[in-house]
N, C-alpha and C. Protein backbone atom coordinates (compact mmCIF):
# COMPACT_ATOMS: atom_id res chain seq x y z
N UNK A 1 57.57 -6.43 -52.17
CA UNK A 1 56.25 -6.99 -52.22
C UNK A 1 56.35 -8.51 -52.38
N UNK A 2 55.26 -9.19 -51.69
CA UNK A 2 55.77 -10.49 -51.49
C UNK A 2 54.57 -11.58 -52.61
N UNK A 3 54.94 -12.48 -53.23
CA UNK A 3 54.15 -12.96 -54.63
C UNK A 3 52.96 -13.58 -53.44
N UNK A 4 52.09 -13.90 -54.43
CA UNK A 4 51.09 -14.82 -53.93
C UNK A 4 51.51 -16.63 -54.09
N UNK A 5 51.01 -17.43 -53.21
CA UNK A 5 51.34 -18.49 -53.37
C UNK A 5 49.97 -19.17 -53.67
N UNK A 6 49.71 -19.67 -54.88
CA UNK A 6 48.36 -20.47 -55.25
C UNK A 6 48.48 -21.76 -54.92
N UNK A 7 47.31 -22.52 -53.97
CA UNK A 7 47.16 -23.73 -54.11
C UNK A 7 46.68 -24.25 -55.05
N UNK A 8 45.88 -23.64 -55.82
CA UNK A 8 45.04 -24.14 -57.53
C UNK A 8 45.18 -23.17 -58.66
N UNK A 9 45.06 -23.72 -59.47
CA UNK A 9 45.10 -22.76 -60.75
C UNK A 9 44.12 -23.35 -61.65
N UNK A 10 43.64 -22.73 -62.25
CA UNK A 10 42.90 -23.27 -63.67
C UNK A 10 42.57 -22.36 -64.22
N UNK A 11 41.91 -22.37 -65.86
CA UNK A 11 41.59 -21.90 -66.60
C UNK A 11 39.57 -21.92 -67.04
N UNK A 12 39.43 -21.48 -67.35
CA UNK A 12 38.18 -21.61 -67.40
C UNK A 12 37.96 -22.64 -68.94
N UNK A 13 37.35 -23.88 -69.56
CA UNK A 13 37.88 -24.58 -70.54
C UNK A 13 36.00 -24.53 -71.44
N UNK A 14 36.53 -24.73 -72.45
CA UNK A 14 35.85 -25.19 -74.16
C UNK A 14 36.15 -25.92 -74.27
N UNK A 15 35.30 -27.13 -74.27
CA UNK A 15 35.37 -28.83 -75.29
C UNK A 15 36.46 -29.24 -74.52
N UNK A 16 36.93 -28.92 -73.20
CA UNK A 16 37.77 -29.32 -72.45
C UNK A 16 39.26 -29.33 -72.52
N UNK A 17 39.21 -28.04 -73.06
CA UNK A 17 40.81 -27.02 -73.25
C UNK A 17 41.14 -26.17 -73.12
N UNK A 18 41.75 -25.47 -72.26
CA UNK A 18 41.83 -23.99 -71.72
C UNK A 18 42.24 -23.24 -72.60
N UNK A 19 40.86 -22.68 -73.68
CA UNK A 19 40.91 -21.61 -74.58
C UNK A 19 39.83 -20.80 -74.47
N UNK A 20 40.48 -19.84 -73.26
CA UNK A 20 39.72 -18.70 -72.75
C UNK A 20 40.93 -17.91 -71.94
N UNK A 21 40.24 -16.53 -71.75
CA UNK A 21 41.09 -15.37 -70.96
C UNK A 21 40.36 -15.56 -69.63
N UNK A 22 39.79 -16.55 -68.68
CA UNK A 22 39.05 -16.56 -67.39
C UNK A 22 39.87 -17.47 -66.75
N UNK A 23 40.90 -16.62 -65.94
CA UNK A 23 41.79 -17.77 -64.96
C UNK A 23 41.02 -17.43 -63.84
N UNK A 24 41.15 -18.98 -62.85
CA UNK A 24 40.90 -19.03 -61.84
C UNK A 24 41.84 -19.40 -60.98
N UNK A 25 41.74 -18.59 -59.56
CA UNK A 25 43.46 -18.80 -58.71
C UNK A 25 42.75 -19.00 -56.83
N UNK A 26 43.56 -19.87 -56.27
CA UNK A 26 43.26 -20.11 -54.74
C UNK A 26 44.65 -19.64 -53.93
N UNK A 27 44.22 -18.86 -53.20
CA UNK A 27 45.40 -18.87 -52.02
C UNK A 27 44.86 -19.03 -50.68
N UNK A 28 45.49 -18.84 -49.70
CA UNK A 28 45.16 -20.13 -48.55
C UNK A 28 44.07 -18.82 -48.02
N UNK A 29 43.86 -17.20 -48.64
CA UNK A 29 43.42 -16.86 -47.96
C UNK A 29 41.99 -16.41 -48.65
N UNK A 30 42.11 -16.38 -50.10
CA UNK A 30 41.21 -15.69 -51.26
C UNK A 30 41.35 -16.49 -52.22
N UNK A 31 39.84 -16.34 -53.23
CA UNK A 31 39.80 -16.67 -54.29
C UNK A 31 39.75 -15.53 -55.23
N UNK A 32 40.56 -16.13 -56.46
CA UNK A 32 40.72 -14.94 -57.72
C UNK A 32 40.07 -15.50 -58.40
N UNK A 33 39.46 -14.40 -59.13
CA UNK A 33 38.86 -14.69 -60.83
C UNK A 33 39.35 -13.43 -61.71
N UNK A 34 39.83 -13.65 -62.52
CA UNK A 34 40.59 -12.68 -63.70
C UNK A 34 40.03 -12.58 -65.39
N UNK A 35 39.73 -12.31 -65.74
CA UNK A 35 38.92 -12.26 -66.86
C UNK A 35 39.77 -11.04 -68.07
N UNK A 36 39.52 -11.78 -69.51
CA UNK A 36 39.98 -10.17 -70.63
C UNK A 36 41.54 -10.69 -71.08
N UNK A 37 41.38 -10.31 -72.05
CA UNK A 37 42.68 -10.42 -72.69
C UNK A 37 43.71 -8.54 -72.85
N UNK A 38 42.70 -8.16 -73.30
CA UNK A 38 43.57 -6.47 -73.52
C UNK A 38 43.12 -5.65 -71.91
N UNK A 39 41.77 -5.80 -71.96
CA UNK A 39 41.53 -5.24 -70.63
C UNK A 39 40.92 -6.14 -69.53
N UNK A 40 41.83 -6.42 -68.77
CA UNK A 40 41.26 -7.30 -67.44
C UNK A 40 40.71 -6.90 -66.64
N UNK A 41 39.66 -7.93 -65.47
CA UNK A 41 38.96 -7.20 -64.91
C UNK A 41 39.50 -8.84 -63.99
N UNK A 42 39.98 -8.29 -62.86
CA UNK A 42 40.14 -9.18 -61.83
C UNK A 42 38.90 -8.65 -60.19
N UNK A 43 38.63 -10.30 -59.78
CA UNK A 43 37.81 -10.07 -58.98
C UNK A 43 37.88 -11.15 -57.79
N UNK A 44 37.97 -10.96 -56.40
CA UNK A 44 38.66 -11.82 -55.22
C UNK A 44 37.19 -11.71 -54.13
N UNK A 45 37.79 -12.91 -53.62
CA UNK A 45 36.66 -13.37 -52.47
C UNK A 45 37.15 -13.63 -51.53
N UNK A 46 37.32 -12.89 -50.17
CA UNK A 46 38.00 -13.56 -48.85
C UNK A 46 37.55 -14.45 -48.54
N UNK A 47 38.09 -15.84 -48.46
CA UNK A 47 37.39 -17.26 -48.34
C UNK A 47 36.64 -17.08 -46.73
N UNK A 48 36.99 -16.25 -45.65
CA UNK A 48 36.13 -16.45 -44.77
C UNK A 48 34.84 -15.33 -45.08
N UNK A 49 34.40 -14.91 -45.87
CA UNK A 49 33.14 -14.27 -46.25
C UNK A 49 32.56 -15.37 -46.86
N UNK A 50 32.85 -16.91 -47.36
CA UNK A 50 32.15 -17.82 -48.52
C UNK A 50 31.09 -18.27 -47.23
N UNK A 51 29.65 -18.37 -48.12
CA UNK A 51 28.60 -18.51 -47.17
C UNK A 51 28.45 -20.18 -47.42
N UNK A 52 28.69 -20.48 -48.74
CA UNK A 52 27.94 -21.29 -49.60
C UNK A 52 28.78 -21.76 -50.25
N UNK A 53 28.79 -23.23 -50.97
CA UNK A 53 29.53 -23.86 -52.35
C UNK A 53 28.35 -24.51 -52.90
N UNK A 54 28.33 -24.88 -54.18
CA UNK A 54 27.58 -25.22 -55.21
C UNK A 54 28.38 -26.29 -55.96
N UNK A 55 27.66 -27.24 -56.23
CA UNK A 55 28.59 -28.12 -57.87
C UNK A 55 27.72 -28.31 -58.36
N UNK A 56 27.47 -28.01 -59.47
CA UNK A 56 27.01 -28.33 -61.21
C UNK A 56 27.65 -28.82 -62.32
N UNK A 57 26.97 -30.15 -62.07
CA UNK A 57 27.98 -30.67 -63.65
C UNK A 57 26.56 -30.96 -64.68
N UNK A 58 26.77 -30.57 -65.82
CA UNK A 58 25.99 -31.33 -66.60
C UNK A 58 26.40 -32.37 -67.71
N UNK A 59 25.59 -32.74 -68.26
CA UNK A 59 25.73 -33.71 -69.26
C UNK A 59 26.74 -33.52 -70.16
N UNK A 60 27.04 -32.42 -70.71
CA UNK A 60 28.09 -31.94 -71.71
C UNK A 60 29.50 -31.50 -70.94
N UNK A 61 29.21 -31.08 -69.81
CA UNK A 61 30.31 -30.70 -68.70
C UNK A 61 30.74 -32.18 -68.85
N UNK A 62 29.74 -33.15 -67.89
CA UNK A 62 30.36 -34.60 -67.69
C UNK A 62 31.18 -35.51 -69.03
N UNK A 63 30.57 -35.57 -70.24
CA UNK A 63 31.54 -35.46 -71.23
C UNK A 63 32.87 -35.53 -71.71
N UNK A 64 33.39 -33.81 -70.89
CA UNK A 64 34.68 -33.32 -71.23
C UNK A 64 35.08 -33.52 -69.80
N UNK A 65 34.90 -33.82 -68.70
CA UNK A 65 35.68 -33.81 -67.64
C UNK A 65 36.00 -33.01 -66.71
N UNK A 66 34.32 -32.05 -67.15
CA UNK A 66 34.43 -30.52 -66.21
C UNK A 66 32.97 -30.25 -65.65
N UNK A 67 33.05 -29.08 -64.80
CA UNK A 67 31.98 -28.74 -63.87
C UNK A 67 31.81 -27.19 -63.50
N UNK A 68 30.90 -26.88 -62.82
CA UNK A 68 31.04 -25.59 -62.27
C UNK A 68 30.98 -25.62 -60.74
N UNK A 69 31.82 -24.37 -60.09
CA UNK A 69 31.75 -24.41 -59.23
C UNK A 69 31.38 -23.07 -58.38
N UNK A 70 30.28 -22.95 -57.60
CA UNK A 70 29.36 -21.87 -57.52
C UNK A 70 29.63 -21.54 -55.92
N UNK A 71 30.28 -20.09 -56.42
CA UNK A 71 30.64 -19.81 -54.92
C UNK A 71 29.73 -18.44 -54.71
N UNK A 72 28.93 -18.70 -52.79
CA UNK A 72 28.22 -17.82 -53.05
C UNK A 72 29.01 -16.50 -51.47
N UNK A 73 29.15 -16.01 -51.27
CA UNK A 73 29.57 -15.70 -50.79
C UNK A 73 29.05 -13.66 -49.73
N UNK A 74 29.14 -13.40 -48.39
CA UNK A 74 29.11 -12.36 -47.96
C UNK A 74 29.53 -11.24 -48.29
N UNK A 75 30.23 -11.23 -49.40
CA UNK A 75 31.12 -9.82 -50.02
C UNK A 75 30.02 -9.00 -50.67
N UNK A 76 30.07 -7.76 -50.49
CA UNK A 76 29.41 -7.16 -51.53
C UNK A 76 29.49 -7.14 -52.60
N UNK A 77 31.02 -6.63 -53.04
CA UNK A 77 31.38 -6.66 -54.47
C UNK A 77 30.98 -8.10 -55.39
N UNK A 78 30.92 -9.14 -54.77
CA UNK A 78 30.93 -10.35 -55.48
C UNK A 78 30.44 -11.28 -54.54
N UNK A 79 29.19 -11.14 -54.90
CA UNK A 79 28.16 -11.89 -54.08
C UNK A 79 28.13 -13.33 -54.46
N UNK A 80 28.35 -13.33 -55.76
CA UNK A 80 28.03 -14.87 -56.21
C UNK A 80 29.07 -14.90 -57.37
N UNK A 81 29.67 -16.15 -57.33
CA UNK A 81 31.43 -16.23 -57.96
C UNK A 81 31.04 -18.02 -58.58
N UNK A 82 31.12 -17.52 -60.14
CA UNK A 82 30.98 -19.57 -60.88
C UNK A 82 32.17 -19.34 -60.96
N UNK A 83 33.18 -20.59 -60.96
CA UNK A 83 34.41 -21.08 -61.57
C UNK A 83 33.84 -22.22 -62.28
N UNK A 84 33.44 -21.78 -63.79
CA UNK A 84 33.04 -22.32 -64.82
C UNK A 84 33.89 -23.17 -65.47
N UNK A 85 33.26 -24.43 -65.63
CA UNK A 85 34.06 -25.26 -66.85
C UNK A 85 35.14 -25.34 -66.43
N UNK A 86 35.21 -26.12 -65.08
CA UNK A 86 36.84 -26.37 -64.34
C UNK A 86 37.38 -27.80 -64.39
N UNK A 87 38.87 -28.17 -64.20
CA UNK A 87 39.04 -29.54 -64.44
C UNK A 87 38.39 -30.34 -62.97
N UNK A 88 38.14 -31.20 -62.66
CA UNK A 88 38.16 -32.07 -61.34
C UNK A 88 37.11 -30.78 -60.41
N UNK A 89 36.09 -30.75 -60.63
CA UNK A 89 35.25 -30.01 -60.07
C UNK A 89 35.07 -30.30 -58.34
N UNK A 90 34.35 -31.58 -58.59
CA UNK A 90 34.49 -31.96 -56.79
C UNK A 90 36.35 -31.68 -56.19
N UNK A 91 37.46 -31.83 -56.48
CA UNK A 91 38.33 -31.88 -55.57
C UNK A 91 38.56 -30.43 -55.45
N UNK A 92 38.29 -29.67 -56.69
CA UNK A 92 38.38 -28.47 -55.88
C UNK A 92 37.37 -27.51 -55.30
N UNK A 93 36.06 -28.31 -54.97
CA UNK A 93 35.30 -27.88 -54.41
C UNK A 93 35.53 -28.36 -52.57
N UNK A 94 36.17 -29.53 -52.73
CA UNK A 94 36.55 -29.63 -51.25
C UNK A 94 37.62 -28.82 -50.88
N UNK A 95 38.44 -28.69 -51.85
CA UNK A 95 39.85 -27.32 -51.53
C UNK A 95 39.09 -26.18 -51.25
N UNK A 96 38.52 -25.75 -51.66
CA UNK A 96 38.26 -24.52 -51.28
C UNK A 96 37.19 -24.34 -49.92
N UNK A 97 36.32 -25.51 -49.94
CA UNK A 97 35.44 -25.92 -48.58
C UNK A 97 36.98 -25.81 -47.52
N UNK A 98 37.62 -26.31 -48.00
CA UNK A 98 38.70 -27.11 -46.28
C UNK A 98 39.40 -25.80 -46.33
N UNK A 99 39.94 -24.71 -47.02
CA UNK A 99 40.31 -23.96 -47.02
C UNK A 99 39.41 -22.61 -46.60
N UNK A 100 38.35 -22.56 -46.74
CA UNK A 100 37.31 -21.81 -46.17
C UNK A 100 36.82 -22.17 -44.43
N UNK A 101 37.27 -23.59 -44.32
CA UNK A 101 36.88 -23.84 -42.99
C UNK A 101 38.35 -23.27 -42.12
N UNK A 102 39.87 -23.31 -43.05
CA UNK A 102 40.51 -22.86 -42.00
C UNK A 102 40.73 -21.01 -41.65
N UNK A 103 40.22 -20.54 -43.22
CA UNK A 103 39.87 -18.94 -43.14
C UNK A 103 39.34 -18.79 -41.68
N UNK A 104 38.18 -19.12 -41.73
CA UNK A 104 37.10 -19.01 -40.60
C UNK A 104 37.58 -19.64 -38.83
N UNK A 105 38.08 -20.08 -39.06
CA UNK A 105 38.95 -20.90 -37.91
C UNK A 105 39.88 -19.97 -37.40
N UNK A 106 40.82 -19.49 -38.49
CA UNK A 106 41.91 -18.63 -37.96
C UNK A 106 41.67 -17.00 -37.76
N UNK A 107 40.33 -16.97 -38.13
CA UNK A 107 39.92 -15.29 -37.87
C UNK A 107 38.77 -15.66 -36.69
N UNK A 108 38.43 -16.99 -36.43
CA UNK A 108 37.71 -17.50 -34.94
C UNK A 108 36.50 -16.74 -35.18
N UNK A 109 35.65 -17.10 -36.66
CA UNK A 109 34.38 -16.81 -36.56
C UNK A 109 33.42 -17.83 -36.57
N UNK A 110 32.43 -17.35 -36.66
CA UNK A 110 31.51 -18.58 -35.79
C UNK A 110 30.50 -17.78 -36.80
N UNK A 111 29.39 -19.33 -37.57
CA UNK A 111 28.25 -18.58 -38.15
C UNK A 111 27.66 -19.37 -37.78
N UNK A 112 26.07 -18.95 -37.26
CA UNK A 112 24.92 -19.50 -36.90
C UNK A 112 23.86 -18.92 -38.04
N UNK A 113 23.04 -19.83 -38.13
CA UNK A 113 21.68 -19.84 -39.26
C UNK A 113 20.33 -19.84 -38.31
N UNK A 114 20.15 -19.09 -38.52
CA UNK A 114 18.59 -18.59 -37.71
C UNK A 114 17.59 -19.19 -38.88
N UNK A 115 16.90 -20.38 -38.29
CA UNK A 115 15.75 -21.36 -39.09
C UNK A 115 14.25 -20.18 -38.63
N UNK A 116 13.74 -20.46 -39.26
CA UNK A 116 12.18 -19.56 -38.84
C UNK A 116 11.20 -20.13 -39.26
N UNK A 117 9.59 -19.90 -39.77
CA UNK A 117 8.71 -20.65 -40.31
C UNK A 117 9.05 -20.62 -41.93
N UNK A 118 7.82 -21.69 -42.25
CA UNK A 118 8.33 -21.65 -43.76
C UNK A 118 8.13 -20.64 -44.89
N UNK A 119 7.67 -19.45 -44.34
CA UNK A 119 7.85 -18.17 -45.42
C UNK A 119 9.03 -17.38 -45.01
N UNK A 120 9.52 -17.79 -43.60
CA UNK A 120 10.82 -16.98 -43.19
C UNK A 120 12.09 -17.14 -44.26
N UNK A 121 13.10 -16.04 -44.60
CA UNK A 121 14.05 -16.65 -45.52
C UNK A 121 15.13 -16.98 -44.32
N UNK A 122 16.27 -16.91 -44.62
CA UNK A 122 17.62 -17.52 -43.84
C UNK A 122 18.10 -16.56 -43.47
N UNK A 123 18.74 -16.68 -42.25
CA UNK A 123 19.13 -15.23 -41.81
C UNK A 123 21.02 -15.92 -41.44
N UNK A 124 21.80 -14.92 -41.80
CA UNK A 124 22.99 -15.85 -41.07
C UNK A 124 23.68 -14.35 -40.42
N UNK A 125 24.27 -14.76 -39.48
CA UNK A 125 24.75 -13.74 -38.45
C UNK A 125 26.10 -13.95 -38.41
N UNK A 126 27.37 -13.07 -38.83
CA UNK A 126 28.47 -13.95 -37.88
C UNK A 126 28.91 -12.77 -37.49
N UNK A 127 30.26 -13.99 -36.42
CA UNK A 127 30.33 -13.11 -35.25
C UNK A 127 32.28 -13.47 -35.22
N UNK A 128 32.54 -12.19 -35.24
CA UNK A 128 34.34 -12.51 -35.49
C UNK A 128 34.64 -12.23 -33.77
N UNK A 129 35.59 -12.84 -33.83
CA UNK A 129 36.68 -12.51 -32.44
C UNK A 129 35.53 -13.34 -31.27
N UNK A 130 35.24 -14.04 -31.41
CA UNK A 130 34.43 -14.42 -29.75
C UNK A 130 35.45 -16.04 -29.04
N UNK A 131 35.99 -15.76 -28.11
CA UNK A 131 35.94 -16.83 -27.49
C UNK A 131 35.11 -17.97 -27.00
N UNK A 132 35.49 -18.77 -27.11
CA UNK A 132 34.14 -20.40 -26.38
C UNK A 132 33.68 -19.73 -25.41
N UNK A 133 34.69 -19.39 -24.31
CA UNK A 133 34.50 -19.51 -23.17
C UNK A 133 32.74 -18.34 -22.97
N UNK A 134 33.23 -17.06 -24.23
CA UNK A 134 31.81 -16.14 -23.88
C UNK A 134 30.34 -16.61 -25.05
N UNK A 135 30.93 -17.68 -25.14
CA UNK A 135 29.66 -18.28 -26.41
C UNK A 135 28.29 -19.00 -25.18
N UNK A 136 28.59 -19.29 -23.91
CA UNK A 136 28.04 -20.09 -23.26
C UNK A 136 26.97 -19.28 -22.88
């Protein structure tokens, strides 16, 4: 069995010190979230299902040198994923953006957003395996 290789790691932090059981982990293909000290409960996001990113920092976040980062994503199991109270919030909100753009790239999906009137909600469609050439 072959290990995982993480591009990020962190911890989920208090007063801006990783004293918590909530690791957070990136690999080029998924995001982890792991939670629990006696009993863990781990939970993953195929970065080409991420619909959405979010950053939230607040006042007390800004402070200590941390943020949240709100991933919303097509999965059932885990529709919506915070990586709470993280170090350097924006850089790894672009890691995981640039890493979500090459998910989607290398499985050659394509998402379009269907706009409608203003009581319409958002509709997003995607579409795996299509060539350019039959997009025309």
């Amino acid at each position: 069995m072959e290990s995982i290789e993480y591009l990020w790691k962190d911890r989920k932090r208090h007063l801006g010190l990783p004293l918590s059981f909530t690791r957070y982990r990136l690999s080029e293909d998924r995001l982890f979230c792991e939670t629990g000290f006696l009993n863990i409960k781990s939970d993953e996001v195929l970065l080409y299902r991420v619909r959405d990113l979010q950053l939230n920092i607040s006042l007390g976040q800004r402070i200590f040198g941390v943020g949240t980062v709100c991933v919303v994503s097509s999965d059932k199991s885990v529709p919506h994923l915070d990586l709470k109270n993280i170090r350097r919030p924006r850089e790894v909100k672009e890691l995981i953006h640039r890493n979500v753009e090459a998910a989607k790239d290398k499985r050659r999906m394509r998402t379009t957003e269907l706009v409608g009137g203003e009581n319409d909600t958002e509709d997003f469609h995607e579409m795996e395996d299509l060539d350019d050439d039959r997009l025309d």
